[in-house]
Coordinates of C-alpha atoms and ligand atoms in Angstrom, one line a residue:
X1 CA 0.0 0.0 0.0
X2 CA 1.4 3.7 -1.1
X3 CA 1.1 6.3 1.7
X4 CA -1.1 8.8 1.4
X5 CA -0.7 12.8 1.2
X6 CA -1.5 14.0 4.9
X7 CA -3.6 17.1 3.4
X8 CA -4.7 18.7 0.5
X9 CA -6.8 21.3 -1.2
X10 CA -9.9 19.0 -1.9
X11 CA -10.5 15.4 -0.7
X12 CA -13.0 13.6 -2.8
X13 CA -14.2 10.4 -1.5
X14 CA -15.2 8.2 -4.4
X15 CA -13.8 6.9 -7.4
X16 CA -17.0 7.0 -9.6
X17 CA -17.5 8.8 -13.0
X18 CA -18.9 11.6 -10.9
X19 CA -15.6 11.5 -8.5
X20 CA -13.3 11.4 -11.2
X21 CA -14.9 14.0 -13.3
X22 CA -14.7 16.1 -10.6
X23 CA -11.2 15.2 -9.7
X24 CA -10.2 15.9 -13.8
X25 CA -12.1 19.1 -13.5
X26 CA -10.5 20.5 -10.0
X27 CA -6.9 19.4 -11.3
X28 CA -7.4 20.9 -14.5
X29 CA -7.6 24.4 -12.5
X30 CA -4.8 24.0 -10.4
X31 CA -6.5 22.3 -7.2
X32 CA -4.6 20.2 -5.3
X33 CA -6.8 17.4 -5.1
X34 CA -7.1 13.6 -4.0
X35 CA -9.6 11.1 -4.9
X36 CA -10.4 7.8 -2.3
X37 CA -12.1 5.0 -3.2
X38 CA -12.2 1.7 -0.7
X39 CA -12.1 -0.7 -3.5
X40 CA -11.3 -0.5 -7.3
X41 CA -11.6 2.9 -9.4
X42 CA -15.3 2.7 -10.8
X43 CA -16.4 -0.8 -9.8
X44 CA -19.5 -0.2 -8.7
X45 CA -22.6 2.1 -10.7
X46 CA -20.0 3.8 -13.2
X47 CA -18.5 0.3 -15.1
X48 CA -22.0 -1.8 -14.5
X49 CA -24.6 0.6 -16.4
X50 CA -26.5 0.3 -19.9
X51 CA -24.0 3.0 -21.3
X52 CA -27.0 5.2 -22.2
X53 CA -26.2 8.8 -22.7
X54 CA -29.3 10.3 -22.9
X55 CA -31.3 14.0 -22.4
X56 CA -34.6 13.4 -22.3
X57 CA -34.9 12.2 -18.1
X58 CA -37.6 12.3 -15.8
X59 CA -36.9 15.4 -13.9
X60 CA -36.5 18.3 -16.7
X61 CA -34.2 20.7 -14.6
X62 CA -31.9 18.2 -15.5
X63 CA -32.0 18.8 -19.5
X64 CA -29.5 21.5 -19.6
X65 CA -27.3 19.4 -17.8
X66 CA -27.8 16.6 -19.8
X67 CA -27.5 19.2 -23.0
X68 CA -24.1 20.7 -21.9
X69 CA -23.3 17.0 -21.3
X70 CA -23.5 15.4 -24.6
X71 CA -22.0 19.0 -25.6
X72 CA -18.6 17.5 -23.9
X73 CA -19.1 13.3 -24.7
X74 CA -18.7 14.7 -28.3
X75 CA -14.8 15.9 -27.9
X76 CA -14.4 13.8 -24.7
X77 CA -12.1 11.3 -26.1
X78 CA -10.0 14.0 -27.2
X79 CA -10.2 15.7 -23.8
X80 CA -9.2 12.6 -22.5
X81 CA -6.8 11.4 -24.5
X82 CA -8.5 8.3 -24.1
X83 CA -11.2 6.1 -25.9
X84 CA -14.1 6.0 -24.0
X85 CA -16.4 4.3 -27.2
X86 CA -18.8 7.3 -27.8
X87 CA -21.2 7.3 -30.5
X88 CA -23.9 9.3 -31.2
X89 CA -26.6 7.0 -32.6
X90 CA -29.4 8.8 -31.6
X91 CA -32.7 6.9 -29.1
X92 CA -35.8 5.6 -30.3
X93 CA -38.7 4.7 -27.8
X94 CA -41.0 1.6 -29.8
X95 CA -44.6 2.5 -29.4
X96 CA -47.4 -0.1 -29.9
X97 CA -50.6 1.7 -30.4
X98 CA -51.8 5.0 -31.0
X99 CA -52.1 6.0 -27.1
X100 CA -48.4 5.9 -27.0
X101 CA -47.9 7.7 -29.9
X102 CA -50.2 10.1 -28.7
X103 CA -48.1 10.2 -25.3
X104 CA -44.4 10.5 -27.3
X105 CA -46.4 13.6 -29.1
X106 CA -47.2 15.4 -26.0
X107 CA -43.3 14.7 -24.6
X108 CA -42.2 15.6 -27.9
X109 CA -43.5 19.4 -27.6
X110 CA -42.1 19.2 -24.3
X111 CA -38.9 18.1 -24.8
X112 CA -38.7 20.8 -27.9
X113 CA -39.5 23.4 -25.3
X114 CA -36.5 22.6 -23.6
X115 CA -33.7 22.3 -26.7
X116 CA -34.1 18.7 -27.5
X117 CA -34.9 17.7 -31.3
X118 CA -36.7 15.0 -30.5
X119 CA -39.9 13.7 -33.7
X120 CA -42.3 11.0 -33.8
X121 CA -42.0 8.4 -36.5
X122 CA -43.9 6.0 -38.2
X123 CA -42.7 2.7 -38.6
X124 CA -41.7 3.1 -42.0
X125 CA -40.3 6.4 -41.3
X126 CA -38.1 4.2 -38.5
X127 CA -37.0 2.1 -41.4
X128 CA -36.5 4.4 -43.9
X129 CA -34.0 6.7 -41.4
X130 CA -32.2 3.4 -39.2
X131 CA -32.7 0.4 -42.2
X132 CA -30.9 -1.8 -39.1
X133 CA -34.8 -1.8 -38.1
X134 CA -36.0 -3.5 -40.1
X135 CA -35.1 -6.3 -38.8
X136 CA -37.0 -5.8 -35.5
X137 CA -40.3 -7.4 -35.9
X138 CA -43.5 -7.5 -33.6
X139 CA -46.6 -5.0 -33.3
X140 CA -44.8 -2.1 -33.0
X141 CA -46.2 0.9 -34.9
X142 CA -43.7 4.0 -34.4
X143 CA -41.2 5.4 -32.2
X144 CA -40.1 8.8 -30.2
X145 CA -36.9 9.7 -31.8
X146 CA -33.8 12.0 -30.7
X147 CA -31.2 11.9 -32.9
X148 CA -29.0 13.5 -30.1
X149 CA -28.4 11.0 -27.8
X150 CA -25.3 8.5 -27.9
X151 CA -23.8 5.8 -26.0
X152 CA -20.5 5.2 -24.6
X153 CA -18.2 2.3 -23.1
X154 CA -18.9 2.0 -19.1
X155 CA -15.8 0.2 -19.4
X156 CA -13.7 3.1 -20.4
X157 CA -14.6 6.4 -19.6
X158 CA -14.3 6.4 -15.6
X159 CA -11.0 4.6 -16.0
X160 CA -9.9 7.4 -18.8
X161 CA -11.7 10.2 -16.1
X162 CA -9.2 8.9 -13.6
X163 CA -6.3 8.9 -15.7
X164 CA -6.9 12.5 -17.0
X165 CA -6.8 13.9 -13.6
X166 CA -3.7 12.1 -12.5
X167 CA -1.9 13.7 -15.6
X168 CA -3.0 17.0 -14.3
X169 CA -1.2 16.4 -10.9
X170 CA -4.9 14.7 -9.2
X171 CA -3.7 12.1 -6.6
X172 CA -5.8 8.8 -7.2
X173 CA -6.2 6.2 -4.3
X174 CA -8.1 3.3 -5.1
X175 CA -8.4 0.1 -1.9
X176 CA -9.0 2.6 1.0
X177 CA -11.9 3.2 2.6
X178 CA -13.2 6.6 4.0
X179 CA -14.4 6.0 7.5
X180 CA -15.5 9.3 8.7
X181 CA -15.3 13.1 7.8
X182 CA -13.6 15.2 10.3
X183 CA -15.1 18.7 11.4
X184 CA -13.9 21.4 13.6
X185 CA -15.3 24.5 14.6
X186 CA -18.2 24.1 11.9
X187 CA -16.0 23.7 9.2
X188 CA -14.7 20.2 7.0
X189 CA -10.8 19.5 8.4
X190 CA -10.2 16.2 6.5
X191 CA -11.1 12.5 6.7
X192 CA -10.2 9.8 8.4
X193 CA -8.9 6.8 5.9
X194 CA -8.1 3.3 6.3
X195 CA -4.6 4.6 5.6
X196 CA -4.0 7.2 7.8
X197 CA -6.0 11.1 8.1
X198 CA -5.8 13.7 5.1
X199 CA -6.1 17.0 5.8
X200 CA -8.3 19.1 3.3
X201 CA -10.7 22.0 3.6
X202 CA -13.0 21.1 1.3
X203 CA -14.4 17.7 1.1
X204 CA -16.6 16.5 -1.9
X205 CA -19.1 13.0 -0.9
X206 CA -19.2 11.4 -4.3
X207 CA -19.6 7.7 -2.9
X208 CA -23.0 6.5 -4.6
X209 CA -25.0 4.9 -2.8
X210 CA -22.8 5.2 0.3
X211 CA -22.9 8.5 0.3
X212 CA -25.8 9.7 2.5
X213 CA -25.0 7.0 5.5
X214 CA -20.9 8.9 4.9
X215 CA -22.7 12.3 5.8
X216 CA -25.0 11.5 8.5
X217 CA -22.6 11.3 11.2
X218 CA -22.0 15.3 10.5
X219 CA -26.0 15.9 10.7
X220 CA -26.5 16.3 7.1
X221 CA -29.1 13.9 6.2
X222 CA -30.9 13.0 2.9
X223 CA -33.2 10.0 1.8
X224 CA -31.3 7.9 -0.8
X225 CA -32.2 4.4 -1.3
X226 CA -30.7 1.7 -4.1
X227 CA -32.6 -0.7 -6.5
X228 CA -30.8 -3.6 -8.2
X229 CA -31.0 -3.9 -12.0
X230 CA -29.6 -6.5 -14.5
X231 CA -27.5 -6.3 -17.4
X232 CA -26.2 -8.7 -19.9
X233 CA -24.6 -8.6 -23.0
X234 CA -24.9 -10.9 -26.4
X235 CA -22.3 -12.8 -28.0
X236 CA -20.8 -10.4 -30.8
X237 CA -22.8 -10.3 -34.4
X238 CA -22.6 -8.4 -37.4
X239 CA -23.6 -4.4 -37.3
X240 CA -27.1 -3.7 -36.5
X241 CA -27.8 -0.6 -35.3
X242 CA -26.1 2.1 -33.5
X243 CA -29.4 3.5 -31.7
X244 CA -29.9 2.9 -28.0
X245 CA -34.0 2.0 -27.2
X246 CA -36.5 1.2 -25.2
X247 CA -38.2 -1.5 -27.0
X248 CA -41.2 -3.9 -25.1
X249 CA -40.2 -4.8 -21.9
X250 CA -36.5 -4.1 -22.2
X251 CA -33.7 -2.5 -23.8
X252 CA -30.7 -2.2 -26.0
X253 CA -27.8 -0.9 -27.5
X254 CA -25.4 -2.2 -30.0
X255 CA -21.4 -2.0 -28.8
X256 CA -18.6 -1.1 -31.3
X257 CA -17.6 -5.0 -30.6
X258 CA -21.0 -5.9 -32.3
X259 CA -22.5 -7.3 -28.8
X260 CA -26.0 -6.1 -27.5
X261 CA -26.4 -4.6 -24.4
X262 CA -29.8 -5.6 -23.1
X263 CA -31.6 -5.0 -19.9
X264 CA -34.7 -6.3 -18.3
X265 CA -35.7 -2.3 -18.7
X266 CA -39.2 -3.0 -16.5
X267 CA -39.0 -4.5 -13.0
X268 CA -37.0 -2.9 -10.0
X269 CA -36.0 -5.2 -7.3
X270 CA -35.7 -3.3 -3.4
X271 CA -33.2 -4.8 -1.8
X272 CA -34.4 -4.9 2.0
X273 CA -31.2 -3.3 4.6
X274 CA -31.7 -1.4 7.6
X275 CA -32.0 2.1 5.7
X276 CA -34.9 1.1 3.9
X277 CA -36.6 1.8 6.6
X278 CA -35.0 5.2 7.5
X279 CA -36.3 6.4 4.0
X280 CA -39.3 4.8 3.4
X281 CA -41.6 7.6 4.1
X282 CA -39.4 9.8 1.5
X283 CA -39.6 6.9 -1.4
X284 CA -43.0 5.4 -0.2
X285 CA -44.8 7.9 -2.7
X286 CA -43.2 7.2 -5.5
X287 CA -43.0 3.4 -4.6
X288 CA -46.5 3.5 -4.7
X289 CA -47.2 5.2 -7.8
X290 CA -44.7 2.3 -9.5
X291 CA -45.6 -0.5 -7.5
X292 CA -46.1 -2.9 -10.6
X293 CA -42.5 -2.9 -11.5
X294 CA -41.0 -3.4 -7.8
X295 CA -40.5 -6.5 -6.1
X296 CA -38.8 -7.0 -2.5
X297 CA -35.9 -8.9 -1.7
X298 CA -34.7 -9.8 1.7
X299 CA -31.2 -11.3 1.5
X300 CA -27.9 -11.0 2.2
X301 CA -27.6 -6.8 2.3
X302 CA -29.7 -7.0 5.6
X303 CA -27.8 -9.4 7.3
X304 CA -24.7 -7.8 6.5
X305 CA -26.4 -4.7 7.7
X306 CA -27.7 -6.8 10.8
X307 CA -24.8 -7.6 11.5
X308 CA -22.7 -4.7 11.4
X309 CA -25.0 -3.4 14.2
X310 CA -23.9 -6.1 16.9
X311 CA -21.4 -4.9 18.9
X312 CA -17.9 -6.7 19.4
X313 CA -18.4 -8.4 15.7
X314 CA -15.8 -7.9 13.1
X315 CA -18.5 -6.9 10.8
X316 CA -19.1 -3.5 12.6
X317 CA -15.3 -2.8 13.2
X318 CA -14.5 -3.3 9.3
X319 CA -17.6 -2.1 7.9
X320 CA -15.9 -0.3 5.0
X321 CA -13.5 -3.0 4.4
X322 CA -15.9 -5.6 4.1
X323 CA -18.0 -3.8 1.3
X324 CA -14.9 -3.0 -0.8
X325 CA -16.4 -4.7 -3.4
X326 CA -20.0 -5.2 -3.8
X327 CA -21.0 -7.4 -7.2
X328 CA -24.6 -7.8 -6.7
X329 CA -26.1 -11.0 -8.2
X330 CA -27.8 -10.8 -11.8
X331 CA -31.6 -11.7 -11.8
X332 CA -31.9 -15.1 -13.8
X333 CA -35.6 -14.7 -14.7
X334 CA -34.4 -11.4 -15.5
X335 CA -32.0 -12.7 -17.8
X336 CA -33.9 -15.2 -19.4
X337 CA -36.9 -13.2 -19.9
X338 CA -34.9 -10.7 -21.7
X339 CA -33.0 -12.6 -24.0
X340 CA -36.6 -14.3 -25.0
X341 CA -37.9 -10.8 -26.0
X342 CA -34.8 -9.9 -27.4
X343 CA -35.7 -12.8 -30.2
X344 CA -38.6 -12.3 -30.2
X345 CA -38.1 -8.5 -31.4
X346 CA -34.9 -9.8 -33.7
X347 CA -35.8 -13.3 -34.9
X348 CA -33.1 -13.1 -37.1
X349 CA -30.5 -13.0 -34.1
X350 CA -32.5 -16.3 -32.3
X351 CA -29.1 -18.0 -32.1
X352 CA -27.4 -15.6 -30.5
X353 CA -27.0 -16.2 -26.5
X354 CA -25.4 -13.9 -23.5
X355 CA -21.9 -13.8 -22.9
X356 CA -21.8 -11.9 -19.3
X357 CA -24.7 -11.1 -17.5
X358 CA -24.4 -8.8 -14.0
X359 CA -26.0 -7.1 -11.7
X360 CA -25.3 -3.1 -10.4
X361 CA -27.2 -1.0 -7.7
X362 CA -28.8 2.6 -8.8
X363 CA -28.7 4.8 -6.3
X364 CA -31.4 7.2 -6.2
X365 CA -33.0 10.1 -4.5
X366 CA -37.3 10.7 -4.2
X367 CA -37.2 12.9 -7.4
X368 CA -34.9 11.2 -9.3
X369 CA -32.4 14.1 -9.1
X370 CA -28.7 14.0 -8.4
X371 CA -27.7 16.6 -5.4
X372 CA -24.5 18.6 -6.6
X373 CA -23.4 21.4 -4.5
X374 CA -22.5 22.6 -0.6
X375 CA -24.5 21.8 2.3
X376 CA -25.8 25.4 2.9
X377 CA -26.4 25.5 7.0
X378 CA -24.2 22.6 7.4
X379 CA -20.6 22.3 7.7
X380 CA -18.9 24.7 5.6
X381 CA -16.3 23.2 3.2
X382 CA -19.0 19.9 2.7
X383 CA -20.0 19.0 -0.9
X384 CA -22.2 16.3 -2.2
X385 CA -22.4 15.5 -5.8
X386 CA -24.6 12.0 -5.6
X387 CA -28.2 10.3 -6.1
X388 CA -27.9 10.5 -9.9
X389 CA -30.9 8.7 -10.2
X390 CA -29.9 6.3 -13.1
X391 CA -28.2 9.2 -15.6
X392 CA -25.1 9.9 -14.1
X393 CA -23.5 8.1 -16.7
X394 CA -24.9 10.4 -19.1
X395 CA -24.1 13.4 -17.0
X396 CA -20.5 12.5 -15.6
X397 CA -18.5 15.2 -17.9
X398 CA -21.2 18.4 -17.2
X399 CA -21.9 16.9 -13.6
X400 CA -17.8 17.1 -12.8
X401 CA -17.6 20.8 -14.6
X402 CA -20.6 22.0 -12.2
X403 CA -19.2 20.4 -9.5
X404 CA -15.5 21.7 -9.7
X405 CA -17.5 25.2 -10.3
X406 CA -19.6 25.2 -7.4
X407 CA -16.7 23.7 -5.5
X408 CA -14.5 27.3 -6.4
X409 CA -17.0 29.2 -6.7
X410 CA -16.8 30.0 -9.8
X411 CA -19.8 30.7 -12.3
X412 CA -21.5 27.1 -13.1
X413 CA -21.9 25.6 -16.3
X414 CA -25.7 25.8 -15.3
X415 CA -28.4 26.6 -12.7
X416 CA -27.0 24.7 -9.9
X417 CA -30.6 25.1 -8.3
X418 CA -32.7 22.1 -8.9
X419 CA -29.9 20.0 -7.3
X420 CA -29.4 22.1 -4.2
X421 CA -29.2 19.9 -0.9
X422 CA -31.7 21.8 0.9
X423 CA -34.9 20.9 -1.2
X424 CA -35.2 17.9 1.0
X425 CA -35.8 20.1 4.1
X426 CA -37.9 22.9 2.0
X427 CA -40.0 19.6 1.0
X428 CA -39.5 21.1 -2.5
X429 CA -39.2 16.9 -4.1
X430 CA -42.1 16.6 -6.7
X431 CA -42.9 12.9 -7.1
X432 CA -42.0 11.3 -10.8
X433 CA -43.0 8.3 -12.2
X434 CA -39.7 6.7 -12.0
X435 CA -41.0 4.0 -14.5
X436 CA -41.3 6.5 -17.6
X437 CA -39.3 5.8 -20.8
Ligands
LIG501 C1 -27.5 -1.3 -13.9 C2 -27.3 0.1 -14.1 C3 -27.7 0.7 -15.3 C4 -27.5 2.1 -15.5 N1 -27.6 2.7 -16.7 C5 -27.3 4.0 -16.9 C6 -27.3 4.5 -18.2 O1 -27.5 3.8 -19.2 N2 -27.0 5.8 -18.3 C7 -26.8 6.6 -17.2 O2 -26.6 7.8 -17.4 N3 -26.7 6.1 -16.0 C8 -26.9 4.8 -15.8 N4 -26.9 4.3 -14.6 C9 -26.5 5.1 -13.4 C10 -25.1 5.5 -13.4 O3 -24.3 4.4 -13.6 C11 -24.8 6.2 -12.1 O4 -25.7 7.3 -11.9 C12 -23.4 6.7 -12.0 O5 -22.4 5.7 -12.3 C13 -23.1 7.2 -10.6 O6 -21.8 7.5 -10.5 P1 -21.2 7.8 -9.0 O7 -19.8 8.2 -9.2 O8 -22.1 8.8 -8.3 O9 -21.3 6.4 -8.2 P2 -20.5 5.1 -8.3 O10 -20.2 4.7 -9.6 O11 -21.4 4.1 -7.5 O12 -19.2 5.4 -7.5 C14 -19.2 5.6 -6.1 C15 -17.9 5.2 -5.6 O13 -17.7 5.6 -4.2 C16 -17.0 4.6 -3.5 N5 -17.2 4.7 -2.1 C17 -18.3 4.5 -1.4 N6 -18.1 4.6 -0.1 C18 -16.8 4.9 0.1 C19 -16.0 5.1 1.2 N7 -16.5 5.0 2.5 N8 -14.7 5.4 1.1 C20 -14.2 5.4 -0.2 N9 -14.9 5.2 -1.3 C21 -16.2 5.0 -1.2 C22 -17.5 3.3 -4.1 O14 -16.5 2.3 -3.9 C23 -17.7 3.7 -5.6 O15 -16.6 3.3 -6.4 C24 -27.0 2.9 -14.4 C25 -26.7 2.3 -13.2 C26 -26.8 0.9 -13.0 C27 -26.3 0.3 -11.7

């Protein structure tokens, strides 16, 4: 194990896409800055997602963000000096009757309001513009279409992240756990590390799901709760299509290696730990209003959480240590199910079977909104940049601009607003049909 710098400028604990784009974006200004992670750089959300970089999300304060995003995907590699697999294919959402045409018409004019091109096609318009379609067979009659949206290697671009802040002087310590953040006198001093204290003024909690249960100790509370999702990817075939889309009861997008991505894009599965319960009144709403797609799961994230309650055991004296790194399992029916529409949509491709299938947990927040920004009444020199909701993928390069801004204080890429930290208390969280394509 390396030793550690005993202080810094900035401290950010998590080694994410959001972490990392932060770190790249600090270090390209000149900030002394070190990044933490307990386990690997970017094994958990950042390398396990769909690789979806889309703009049109459920909570549209987010669209400019989104917007500035794919603004940056587009010369990121180059940024970078890394591959990081972009390609802007565009999204098409299949629609099966005229109700959901009717629907993508309404959230069409919508989305145009806000900057995004987004047109509804026919079927034969689909064809005609993506001929790869036509090969997708079933009842469906049209599609929502932007022509903005892209995709991009999970595999690559929090790893290139990393790297491009470590050329700019960013120190990057993957395999050691953050245990606590240290405050005097109001203010951040540092954090405590499996390694030894560092010493910063300004502390940035970019730690995913972890990140909430990281800032409680301190006061600063917010609801943030994870749901467990599969992914799997095909055997490689022949060029298809470059789109990324929600097609009946799942979805996909074509790599540059030829595989397709493919998730079970409909049911949610809880898993049951001890801060389910904290949160429950927060995401009870919105639980509600999606019930069809969520199913319960007690296992082994609440005995591990059980556990790390008794006193005396191991479990609570290593708690960090012990989730170094967490590889959820993949949902079998979930797998299977897919891969059966998946032929079903692409009966050409019948013969083509899953090479990897995995698991990842989203972390999310009641709205479905990331928080970026300081704390406000809380500690000064405390920043959160987490609960991206499922799009922080598509929003790591904008998200790590604004949060290096707001971090400076320096004028942000966009209205930081929306994501401020104190909506929670002003009970400013509208509820959003977290289900909505
Ligand atoms: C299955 C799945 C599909 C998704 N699909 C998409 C998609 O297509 N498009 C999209 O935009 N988004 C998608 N997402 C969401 C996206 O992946 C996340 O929003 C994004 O990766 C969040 O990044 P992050 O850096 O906040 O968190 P993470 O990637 O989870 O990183 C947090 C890091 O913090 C570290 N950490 C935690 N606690 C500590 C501690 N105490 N000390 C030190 N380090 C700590 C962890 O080890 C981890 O590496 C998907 C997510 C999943 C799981």
């Amino acid at each position: 194990m390396s030793a550690l710098d005993s202080s810094t400028d900035v401290v950010i604990i998590g080694g994410g896409i959001i972490g990392c784009s932060i770190a790249y974006n600090l270090a390209l200004r000149g900030v002394a800055v070190t990044l933490v992670d307990k386990g690997p750089i970017g094994y958990e959300q950042s390398t396990r997602n769909w690789g979806w970089v889309h703009q049109q999300v459920r909570y549209p304060h987010l669209i400019p963000l989104a917007v500035e995003s794919v603004r940056m995907w587009k010369h990121l590699a180059e940024d970078l000096e890394s591959d990081v697999g972009w390609i802007q294919g565009g999204n098409l959402s299949l629609g099966f009757d005229d109700a959901d045409l009717a629907e993508f018409e309404l959230r069409g004019e919508t989305a145009r309001n806000t900057g995004l091109e987004t047109t509804v096609l026919s079927r034969a318009q689909v064809v005609e513009m993506l001929p790869g379609m036509a090969r997708m067979k079933g009842s469906w009659t049209g599609a929502l279409h932007l022509p903005t949206d892209g995709q991009a290697d999970p595999s690559l671009v929090t790893a290139a992240f990393a790297r491009g802040a470590k050329r700019h002087g960013a120190h990057i310590v993957s395999d050691c756990a953050v245990s606590g953040i240290d405050m005097a006198g109001g203010s951040v001093t540092g954090v405590l590390t499996e390694r030894g204290p560092i010493r910063a003024p300004q502390v940035v909690v970019a730690a995913g799901a972890w990140s909430s249960r990281l800032t409680r100790p301190l006061g600063v509370e917010f609801p943030q709760r994870s749901v467990r999702a599969t992914v799997m990817r095909t055997d490689p075939v022949d060029p298809v299509t470059s789109v990324t889309a929600w097609a009946e009861g799942f979805t996909f997008r074509q790599d540059r290696a030829g595989r397709f991505v493919l998730a079970g894009g409909e049911e949610a599965i809880y898993d049951v730990d001890l801060d389910l319960f904290r949160d429950i009144r927060w995401f009870l709403p919105m639980a509600w209003k999606n019930r069809r797609w969520i199913r319960m799961s007690v296992g082994r994230p609440l005995l591990r959480d059980l556990t790390a309650r008794m006193p005396g055991m191991p479990a609570r004296r290593q708690f960090w240590q012990r989730r170094r790194k967490i590889d959820p399992p993949a949902d079998s029916k979930a797998v299977r199910e897919t891969l059966e529409r998946f032929h079903r949509l692409f009966p050409d491709l019948a013969g083509v079977g899953i090479e990897l299938a995995w698991a990842g947990n989203i972390d999310s927040t009641p709205d479905q909104a990331p928080i970026i920004g300081p704390v406000g009444r809380g500690p000064t020199g405390l920043f959160i940049a987490t609960g991206f909701s499922g799009h922080g993928f598509a929003l790591g390069p904008a998200a790590g601009r604004l949060g290096a801004d707001l971090v400076l204080g320096d004028n942000p890429l966009v209205n930081p607003h929306p994501f401020r930290y104190a909506r929670f208390a002003e009970g400013d969280v509208p509820i959003v049909d977290a289900h909505r394509r």
